[in-house]
JSON list of C-alpha atoms in Angstrom, two decimals:
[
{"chain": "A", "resi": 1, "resn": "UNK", "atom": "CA", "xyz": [151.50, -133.66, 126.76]},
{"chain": "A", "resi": 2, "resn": "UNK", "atom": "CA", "xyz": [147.93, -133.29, 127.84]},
{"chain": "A", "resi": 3, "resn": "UNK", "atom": "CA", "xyz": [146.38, -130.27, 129.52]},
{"chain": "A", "resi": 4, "resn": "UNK", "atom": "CA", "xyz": [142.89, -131.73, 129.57]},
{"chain": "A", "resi": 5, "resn": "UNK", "atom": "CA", "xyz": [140.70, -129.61, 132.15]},
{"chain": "A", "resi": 6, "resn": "UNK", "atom": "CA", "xyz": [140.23, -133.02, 134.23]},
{"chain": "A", "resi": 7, "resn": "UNK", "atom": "CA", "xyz": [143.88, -133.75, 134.60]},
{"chain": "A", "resi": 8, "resn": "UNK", "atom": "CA", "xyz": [144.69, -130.61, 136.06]},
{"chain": "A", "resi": 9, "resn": "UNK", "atom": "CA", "xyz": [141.29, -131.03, 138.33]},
{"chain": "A", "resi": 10, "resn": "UNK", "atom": "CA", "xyz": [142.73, -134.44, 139.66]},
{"chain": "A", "resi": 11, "resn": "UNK", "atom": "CA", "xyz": [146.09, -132.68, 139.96]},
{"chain": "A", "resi": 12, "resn": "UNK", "atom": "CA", "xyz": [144.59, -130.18, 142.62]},
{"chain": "A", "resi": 13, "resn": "UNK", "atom": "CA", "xyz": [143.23, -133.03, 144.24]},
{"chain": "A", "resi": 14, "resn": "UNK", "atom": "CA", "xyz": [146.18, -134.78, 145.01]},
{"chain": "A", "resi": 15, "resn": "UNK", "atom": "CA", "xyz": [147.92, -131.56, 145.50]},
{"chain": "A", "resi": 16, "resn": "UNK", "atom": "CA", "xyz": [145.44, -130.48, 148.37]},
{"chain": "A", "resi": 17, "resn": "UNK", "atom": "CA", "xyz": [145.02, -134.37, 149.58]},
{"chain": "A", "resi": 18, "resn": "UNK", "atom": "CA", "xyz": [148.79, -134.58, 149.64]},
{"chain": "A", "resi": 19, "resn": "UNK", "atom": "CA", "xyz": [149.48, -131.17, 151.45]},
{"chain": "A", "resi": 20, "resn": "UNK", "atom": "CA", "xyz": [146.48, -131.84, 153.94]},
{"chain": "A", "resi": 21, "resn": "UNK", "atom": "CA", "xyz": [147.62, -135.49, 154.55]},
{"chain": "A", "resi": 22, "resn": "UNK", "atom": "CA", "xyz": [151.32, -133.72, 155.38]},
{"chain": "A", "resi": 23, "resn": "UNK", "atom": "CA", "xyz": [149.30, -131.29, 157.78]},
{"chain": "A", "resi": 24, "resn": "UNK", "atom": "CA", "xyz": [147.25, -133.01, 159.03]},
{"chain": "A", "resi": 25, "resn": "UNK", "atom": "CA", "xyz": [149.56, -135.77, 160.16]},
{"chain": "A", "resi": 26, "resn": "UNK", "atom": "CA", "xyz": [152.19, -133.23, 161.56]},
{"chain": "A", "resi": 27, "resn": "UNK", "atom": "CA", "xyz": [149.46, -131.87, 163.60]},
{"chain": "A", "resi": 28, "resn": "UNK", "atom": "CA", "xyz": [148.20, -135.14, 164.86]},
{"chain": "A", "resi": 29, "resn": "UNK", "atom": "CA", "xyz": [151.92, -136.19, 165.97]},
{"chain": "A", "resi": 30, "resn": "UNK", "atom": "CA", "xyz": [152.32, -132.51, 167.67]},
{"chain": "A", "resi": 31, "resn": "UNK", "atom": "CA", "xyz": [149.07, -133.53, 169.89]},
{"chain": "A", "resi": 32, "resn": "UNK", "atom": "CA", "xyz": [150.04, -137.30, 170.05]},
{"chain": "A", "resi": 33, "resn": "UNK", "atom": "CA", "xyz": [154.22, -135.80, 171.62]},
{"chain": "A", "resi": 34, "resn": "UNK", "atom": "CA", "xyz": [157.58, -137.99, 171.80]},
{"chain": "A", "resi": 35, "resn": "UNK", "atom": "CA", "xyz": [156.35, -141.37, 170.81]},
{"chain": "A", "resi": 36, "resn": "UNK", "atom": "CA", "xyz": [159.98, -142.45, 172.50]},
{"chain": "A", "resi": 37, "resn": "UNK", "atom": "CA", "xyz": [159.30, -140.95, 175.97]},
{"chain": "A", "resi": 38, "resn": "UNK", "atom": "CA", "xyz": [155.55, -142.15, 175.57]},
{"chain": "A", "resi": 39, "resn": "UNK", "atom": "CA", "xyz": [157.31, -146.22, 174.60]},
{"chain": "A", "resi": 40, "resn": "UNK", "atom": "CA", "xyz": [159.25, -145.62, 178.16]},
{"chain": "A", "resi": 41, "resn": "UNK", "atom": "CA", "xyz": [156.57, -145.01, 180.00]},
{"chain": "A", "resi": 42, "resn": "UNK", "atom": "CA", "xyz": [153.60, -146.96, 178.30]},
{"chain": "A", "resi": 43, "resn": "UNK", "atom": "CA", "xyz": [155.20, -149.55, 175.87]},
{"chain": "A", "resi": 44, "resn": "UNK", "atom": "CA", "xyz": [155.58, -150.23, 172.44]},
{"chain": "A", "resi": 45, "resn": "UNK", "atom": "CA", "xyz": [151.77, -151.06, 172.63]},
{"chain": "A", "resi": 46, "resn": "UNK", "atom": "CA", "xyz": [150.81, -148.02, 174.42]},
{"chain": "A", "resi": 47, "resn": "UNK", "atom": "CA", "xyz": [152.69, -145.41, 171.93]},
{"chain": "A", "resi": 48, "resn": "UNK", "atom": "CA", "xyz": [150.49, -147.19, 168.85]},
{"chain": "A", "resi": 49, "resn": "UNK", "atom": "CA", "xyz": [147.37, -146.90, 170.91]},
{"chain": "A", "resi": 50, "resn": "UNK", "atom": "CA", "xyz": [148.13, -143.47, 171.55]},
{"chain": "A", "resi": 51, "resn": "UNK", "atom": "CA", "xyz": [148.43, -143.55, 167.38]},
{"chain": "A", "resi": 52, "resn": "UNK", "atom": "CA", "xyz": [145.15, -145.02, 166.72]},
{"chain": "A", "resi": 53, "resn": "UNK", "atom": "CA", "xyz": [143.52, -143.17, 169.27]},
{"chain": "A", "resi": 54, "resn": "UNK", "atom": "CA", "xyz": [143.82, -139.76, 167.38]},
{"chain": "A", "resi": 55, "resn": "UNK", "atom": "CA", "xyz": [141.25, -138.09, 165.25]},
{"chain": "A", "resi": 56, "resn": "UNK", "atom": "CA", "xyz": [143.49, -136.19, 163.55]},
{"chain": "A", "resi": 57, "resn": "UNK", "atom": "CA", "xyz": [145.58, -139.49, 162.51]},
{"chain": "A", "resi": 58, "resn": "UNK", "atom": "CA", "xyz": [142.94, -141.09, 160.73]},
{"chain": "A", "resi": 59, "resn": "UNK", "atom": "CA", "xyz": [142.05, -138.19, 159.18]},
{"chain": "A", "resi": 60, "resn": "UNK", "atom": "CA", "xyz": [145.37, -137.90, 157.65]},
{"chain": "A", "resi": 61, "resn": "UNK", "atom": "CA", "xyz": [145.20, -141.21, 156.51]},
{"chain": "A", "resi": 62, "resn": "UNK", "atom": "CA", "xyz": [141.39, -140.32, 154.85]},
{"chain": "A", "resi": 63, "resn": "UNK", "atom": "CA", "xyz": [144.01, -137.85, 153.24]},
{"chain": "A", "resi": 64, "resn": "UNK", "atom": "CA", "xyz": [146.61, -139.55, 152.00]},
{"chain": "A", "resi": 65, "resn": "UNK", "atom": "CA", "xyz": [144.64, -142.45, 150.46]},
{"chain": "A", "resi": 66, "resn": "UNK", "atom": "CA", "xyz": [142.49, -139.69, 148.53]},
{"chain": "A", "resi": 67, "resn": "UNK", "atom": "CA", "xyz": [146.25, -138.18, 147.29]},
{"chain": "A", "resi": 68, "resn": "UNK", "atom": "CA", "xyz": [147.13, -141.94, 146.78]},
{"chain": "A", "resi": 69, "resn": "UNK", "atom": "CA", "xyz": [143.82, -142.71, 144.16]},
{"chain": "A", "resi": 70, "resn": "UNK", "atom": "CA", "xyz": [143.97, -139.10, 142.49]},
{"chain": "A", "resi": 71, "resn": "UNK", "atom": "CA", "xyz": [147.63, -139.39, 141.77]},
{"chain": "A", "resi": 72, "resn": "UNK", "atom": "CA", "xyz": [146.81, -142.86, 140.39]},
{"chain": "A", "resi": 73, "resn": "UNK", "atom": "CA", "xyz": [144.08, -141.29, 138.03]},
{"chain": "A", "resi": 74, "resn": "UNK", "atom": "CA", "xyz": [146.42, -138.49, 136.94]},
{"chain": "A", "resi": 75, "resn": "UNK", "atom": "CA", "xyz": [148.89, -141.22, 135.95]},
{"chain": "A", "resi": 76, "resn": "UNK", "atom": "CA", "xyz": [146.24, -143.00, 133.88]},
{"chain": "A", "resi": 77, "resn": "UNK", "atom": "CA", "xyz": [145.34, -139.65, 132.46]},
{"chain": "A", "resi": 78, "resn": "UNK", "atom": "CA", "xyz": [148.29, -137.90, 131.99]},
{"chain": "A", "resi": 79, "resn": "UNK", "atom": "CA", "xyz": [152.44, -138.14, 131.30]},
{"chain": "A", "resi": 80, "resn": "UNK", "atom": "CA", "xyz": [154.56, -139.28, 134.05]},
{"chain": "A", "resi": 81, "resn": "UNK", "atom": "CA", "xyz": [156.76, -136.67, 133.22]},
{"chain": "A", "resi": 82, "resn": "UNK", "atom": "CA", "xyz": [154.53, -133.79, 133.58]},
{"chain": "A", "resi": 83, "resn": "UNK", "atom": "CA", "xyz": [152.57, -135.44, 136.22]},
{"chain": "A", "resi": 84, "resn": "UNK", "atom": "CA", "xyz": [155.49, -136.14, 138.45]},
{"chain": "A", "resi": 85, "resn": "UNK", "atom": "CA", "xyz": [156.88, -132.54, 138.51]},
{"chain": "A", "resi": 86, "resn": "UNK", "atom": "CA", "xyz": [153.81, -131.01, 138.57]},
{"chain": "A", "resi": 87, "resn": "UNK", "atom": "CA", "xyz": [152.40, -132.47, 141.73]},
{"chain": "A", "resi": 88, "resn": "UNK", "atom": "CA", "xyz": [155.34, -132.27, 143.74]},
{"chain": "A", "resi": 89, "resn": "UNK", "atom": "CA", "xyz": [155.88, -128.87, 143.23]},
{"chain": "A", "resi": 90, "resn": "UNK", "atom": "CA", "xyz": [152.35, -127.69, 143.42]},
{"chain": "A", "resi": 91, "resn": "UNK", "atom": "CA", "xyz": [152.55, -129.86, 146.87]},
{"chain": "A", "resi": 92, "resn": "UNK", "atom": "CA", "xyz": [155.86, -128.16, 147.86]},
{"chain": "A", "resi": 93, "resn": "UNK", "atom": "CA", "xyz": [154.52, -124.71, 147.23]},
{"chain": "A", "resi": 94, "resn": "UNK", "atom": "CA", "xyz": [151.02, -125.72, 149.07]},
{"chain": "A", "resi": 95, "resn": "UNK", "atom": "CA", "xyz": [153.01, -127.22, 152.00]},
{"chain": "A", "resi": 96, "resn": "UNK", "atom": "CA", "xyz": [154.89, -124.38, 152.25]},
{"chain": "A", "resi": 97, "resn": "UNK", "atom": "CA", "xyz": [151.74, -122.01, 152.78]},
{"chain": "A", "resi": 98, "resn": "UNK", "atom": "CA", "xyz": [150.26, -124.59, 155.21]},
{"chain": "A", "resi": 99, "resn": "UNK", "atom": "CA", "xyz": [153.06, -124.55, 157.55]},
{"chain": "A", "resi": 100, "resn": "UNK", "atom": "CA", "xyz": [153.61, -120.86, 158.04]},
{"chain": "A", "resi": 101, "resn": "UNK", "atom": "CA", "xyz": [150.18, -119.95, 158.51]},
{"chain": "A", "resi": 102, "resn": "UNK", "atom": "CA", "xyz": [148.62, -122.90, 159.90]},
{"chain": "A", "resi": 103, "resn": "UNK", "atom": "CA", "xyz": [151.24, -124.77, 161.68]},
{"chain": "A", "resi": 104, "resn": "UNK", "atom": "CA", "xyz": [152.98, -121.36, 162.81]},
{"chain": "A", "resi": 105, "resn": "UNK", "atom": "CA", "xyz": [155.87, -122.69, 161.12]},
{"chain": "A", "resi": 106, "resn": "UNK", "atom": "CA", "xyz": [159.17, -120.03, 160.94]},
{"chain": "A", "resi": 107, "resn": "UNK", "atom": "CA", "xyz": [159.54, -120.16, 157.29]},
{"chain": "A", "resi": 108, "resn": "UNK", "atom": "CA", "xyz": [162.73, -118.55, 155.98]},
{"chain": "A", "resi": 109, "resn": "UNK", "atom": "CA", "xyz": [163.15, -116.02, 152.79]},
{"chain": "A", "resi": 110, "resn": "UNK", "atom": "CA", "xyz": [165.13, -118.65, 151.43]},
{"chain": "A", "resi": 111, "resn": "UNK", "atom": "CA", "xyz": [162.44, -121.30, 151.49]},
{"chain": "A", "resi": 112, "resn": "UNK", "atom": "CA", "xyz": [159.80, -118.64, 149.84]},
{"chain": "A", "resi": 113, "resn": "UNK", "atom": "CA", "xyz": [162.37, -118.04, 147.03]},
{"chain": "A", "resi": 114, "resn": "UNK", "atom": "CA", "xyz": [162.08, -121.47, 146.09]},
{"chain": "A", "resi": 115, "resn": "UNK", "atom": "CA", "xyz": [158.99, -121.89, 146.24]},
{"chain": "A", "resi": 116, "resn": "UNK", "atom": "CA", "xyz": [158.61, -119.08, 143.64]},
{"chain": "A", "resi": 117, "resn": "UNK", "atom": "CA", "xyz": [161.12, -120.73, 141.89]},
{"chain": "A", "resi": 118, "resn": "UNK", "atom": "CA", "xyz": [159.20, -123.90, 141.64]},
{"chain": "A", "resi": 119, "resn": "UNK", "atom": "CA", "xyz": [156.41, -121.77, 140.36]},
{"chain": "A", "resi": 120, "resn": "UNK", "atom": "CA", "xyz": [158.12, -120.98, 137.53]},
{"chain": "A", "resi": 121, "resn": "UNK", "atom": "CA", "xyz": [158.95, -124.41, 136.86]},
{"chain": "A", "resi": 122, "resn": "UNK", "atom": "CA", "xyz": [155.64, -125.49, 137.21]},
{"chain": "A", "resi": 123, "resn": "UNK", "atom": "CA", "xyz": [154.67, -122.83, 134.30]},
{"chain": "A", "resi": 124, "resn": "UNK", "atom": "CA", "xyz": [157.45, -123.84, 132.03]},
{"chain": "A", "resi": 125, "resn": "UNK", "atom": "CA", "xyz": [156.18, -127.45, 132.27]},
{"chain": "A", "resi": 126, "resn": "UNK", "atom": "CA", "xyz": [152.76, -126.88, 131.50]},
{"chain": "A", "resi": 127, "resn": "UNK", "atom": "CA", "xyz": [153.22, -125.26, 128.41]}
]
């Protein structure tokens, strides 16, 4: 396994592209509302102008296509099979931050515990 100081950079860079993509894209659908009830009223054509329309869509795109190329380079870089569990657990825990205090999300006791569950996964496959 490699624990090169670069892979784990490019790691946090997906992990932080990935989660912000997630956010950002949750927020921008919040703003956007029903896409069905918009369809009714405005059309198929209307609900993806509506899409396109948004800041914060394209900014979550800008997002996920950075997660997209650093996941890529940790691939080149790095094990699939500590790069793959890694990064989505990193990105769990992350996301699960994100939506309680930025999205105002309710998040449960349960949902905490795993995420400190996956934390000590994450340590066990790092070493």
């Amino acid at each position: 396994m490699n624990r090169r100081p670069e892979v784990w950079l490019v790691l946090a860079l997906f992990v932080l592209s990935t989660s912000a993509g997630d956010v950002l894209m949750a927020k921008a659908m919040g703003l956007i509302g029903d896409l069905g009830k918009i369809r009714e009223r405005e059309g198929t054509f209307g609900a993806i102008r509506r899409i396109f329309v948004s800041g914060w869509f394209w900014l979550a795109v800008t997002a996920m296509a950075s997660s997209f190329f650093s996941l890529l380079t940790a691939l080149n870089w790095a094990d699939l099979s500590f790069v793959g569990p890694a990064s989505s657990a990193l990105t769990f825990i992350l996301n699960t931050f994100a939506g309680k205090f930025y999205l105002k999300e309710q998040v449960t006791g349960r949902r905490w515990l795993a995420a400190a569950l996956v934390c000590v996964g994450v340590f066990f496959i790092s070493r």
